[in-house]
CSV table of C-alpha atoms in Angstrom, one decimal:
chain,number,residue,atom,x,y,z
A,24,UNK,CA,-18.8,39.9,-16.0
A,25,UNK,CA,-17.0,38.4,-18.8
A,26,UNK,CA,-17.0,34.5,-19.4
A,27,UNK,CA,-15.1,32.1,-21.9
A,28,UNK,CA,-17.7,30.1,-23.9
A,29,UNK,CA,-16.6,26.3,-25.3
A,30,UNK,CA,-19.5,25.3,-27.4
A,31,UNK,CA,-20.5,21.7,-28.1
A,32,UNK,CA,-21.3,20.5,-32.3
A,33,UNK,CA,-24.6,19.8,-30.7
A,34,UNK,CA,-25.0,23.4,-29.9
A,35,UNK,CA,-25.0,23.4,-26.1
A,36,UNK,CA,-22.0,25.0,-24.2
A,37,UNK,CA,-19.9,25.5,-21.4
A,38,UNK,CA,-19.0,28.4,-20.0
A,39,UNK,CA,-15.6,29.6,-17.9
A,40,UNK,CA,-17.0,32.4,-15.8
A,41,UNK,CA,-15.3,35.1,-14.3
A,42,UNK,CA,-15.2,35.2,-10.3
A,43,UNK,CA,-18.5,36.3,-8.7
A,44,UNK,CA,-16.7,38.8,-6.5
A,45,UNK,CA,-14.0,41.1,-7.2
A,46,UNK,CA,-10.4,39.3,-6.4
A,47,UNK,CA,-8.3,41.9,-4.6
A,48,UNK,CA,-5.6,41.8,-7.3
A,49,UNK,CA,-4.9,39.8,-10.4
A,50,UNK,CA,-5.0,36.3,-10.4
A,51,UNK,CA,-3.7,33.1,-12.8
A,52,UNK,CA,-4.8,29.6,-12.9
A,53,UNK,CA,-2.2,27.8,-14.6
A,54,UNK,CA,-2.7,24.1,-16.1
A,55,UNK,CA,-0.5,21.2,-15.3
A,56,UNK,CA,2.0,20.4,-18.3
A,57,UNK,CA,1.9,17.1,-17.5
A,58,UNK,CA,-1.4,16.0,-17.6
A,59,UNK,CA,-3.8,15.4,-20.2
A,60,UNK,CA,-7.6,13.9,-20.1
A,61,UNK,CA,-10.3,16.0,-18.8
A,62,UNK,CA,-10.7,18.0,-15.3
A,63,UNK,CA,-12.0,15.9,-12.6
A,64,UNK,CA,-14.7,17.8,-10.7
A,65,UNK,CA,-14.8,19.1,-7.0
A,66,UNK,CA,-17.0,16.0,-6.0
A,67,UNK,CA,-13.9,13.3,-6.3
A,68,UNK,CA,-15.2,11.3,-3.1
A,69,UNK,CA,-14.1,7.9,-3.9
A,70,UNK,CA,-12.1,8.5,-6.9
A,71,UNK,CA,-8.0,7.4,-7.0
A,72,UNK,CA,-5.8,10.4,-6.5
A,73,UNK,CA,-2.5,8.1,-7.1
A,74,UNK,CA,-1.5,4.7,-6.4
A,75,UNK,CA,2.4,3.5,-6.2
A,76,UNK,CA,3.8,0.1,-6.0
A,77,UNK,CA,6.7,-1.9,-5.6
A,78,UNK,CA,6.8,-5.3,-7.3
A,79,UNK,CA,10.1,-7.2,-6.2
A,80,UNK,CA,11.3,-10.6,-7.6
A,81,UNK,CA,14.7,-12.4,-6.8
A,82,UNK,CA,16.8,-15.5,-7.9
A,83,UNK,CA,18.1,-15.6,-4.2
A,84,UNK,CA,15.7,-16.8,-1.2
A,85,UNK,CA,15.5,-14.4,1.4
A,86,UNK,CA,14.9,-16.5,4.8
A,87,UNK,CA,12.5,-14.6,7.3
A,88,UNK,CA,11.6,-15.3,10.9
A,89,UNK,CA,11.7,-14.7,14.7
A,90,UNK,CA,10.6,-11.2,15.8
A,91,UNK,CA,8.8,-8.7,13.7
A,92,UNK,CA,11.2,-6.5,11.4
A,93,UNK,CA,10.9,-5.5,7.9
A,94,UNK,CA,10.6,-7.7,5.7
A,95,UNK,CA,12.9,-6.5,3.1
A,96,UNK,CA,13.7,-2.5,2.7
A,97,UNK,CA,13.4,-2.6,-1.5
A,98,UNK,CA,9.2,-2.9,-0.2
A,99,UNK,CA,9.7,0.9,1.2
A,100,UNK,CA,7.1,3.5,-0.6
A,101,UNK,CA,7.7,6.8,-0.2
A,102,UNK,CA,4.4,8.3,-0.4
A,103,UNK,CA,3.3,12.3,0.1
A,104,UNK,CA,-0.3,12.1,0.0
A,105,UNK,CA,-2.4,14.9,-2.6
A,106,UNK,CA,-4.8,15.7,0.4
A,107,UNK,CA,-5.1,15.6,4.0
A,108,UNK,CA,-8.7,14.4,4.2
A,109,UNK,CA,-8.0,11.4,1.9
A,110,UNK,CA,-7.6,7.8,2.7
A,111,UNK,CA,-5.1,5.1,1.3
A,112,UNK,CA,-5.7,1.5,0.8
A,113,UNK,CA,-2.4,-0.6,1.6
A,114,UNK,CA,-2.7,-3.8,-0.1
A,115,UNK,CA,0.5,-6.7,0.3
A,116,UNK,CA,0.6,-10.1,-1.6
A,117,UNK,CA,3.6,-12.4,-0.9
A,118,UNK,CA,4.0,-16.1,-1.7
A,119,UNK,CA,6.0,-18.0,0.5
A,120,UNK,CA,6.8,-21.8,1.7
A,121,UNK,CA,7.0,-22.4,5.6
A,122,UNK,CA,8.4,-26.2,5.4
A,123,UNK,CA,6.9,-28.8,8.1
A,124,UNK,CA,5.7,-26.0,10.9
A,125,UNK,CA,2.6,-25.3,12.5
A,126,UNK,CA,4.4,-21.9,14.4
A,127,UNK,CA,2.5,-19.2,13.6
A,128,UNK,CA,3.2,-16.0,11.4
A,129,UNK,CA,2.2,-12.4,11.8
A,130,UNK,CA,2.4,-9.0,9.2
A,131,UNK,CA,1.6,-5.5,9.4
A,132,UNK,CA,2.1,-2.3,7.6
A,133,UNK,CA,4.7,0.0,9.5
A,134,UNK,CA,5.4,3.6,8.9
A,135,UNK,CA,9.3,4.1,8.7
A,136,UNK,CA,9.0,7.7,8.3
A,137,UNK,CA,7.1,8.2,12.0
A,138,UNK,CA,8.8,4.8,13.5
A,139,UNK,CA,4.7,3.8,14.5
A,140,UNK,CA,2.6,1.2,13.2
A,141,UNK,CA,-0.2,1.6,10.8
A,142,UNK,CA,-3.8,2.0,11.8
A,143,UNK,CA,-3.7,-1.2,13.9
A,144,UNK,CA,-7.0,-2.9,15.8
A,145,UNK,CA,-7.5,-1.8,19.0
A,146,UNK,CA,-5.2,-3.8,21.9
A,147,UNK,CA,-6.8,-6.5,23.6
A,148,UNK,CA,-4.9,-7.8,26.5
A,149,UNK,CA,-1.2,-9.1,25.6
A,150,UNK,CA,-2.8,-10.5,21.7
A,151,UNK,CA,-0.5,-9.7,18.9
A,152,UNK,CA,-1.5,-6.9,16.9
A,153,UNK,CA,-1.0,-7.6,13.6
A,154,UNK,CA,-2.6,-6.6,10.1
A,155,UNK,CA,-2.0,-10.5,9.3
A,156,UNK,CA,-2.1,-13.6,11.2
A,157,UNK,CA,-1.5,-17.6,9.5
A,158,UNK,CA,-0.8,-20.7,10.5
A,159,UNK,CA,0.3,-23.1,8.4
A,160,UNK,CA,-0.7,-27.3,8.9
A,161,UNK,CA,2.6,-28.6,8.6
A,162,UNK,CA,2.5,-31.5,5.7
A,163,UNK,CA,5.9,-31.8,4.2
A,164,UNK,CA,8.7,-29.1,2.1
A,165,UNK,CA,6.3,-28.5,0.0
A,166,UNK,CA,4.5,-26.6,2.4
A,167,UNK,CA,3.7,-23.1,0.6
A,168,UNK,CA,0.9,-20.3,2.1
A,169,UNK,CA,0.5,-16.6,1.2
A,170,UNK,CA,0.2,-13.2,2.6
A,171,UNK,CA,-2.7,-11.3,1.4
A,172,UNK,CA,-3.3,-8.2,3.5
A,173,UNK,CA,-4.9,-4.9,3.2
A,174,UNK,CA,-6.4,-1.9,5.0
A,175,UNK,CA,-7.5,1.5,4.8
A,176,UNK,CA,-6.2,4.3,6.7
A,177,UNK,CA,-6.8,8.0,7.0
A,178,UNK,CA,-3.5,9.8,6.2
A,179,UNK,CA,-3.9,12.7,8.4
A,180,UNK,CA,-2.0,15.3,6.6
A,181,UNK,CA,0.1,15.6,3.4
A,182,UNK,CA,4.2,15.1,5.0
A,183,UNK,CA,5.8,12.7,2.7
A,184,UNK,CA,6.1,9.4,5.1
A,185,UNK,CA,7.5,6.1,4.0
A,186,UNK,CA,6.0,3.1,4.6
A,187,UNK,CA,6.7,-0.8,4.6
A,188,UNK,CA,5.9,-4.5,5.6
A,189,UNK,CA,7.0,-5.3,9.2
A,190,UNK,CA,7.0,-9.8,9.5
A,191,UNK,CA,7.5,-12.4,12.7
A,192,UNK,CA,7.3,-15.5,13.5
A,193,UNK,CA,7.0,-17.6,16.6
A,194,UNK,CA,9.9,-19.0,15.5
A,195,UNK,CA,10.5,-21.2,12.2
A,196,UNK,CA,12.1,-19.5,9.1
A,197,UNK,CA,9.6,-18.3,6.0
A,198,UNK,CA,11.0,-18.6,2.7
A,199,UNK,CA,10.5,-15.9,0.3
A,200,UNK,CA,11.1,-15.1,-3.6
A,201,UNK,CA,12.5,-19.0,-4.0
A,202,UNK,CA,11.9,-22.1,-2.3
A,203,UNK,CA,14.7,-24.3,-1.0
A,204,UNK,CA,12.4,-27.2,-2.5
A,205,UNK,CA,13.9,-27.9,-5.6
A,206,UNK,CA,12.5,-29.3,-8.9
A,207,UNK,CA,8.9,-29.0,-10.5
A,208,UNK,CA,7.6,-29.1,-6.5
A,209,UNK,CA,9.6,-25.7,-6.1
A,210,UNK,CA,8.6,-22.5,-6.9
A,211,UNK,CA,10.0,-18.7,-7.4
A,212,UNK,CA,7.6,-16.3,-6.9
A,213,UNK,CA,7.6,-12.1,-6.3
A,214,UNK,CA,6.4,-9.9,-3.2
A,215,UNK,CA,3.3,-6.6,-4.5
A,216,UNK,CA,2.9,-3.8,-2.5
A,217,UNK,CA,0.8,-1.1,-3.6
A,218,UNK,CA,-1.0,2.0,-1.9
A,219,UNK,CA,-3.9,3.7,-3.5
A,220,UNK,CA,-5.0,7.4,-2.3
A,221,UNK,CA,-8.7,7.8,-2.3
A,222,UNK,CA,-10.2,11.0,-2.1
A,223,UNK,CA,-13.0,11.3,0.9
């Protein structure tokens, strides 16, 4: 059984074997061209496989409220997960100013792909399920909060899906990427959505 031997300066070596039992014909490994680094090894629990993210900033304010919907469709990820056993961690970070109300404010991650929510908590009689819950205490327009949301989820299988932020209020009007508050008391600020794989 032949073997490929990459030796060390310090003498010591290591070795590409040959299978241990015959293959029933010929067969070629080929290495990816676009990679470079070493060779991660078969124990990867816990390691990234990939991340992707979306970081979206605007000069206009885009004015959010009333029943859940997506927050804005430039947020979508379309992600085809490396492995089936794997997990991803969704992580969403949003600024935004909610001017004199105390109406609460709910966000989740939603699967566009599948038209189902994302690894939600369990129901419990008619409570909102939500991946994110606020209320703000209503002061004045310079009333400013943040979303800051995350989960981890199995992924199931490897189908491309694409996923996004679903938002609702009870009823007042978020507003995001630019603040009708003019002036040093203003503020324009961007929405980060990111999804890490992470092997089991």
């Amino acid at each position: 059984m032949s073997s490929i031997k990459l030796k060390h300066s310090g003498g010591n070596a290591v070795s590409i074997a040959a299978p241990t039992t015959n293959p029933a014909s010929d067969k070629t490994i080929t290495l990816p061209n676009d990679e470079t680094g070493q060779i991660i090894t078969t124990d990867r629990s816990g390691t990234t496989l990939q991340r992707q993210f979306k970081y979206l900033t605007s000069s206009s304010q885009l004015a959010k409220g009333s029943s859940f919907s997506e927050l804005n469709s430039n947020l979508r990820i379309a992600f085809t997960p490396k492995e089936a056993s794997s997990n991803i961690l969704m992580e969403f970070y949003a600024p935004f100013f909610y001017p004199n109300s105390s109406n609460l404010q709910y966000a989740k991650f939603y699967d566009v792909t599948n038209s189902t929510d994302v690894a939600l908590p369990p129901a419990v009689s008619s409570r909102q399920r939500a991946h994110w819950v606020n209320r703000n205490g209503p002061v004045d327009a310079n009333d400013a909060d943040v979303i800051n949301m995350r989960i981890v989820a199995p992924v199931d299988n490897t189908n491309t899906r694409t996923y996004t932020i679903y938002y609702r209020t009870e009823a007042a009007t978020a507003q995001f990427f630019v603040s009708t508050l003019g002036g040093v008391n203003g503020a324009v600020y961007p929405m980060t959505f990111v999804i890490t794989e992470i092997a089991a």
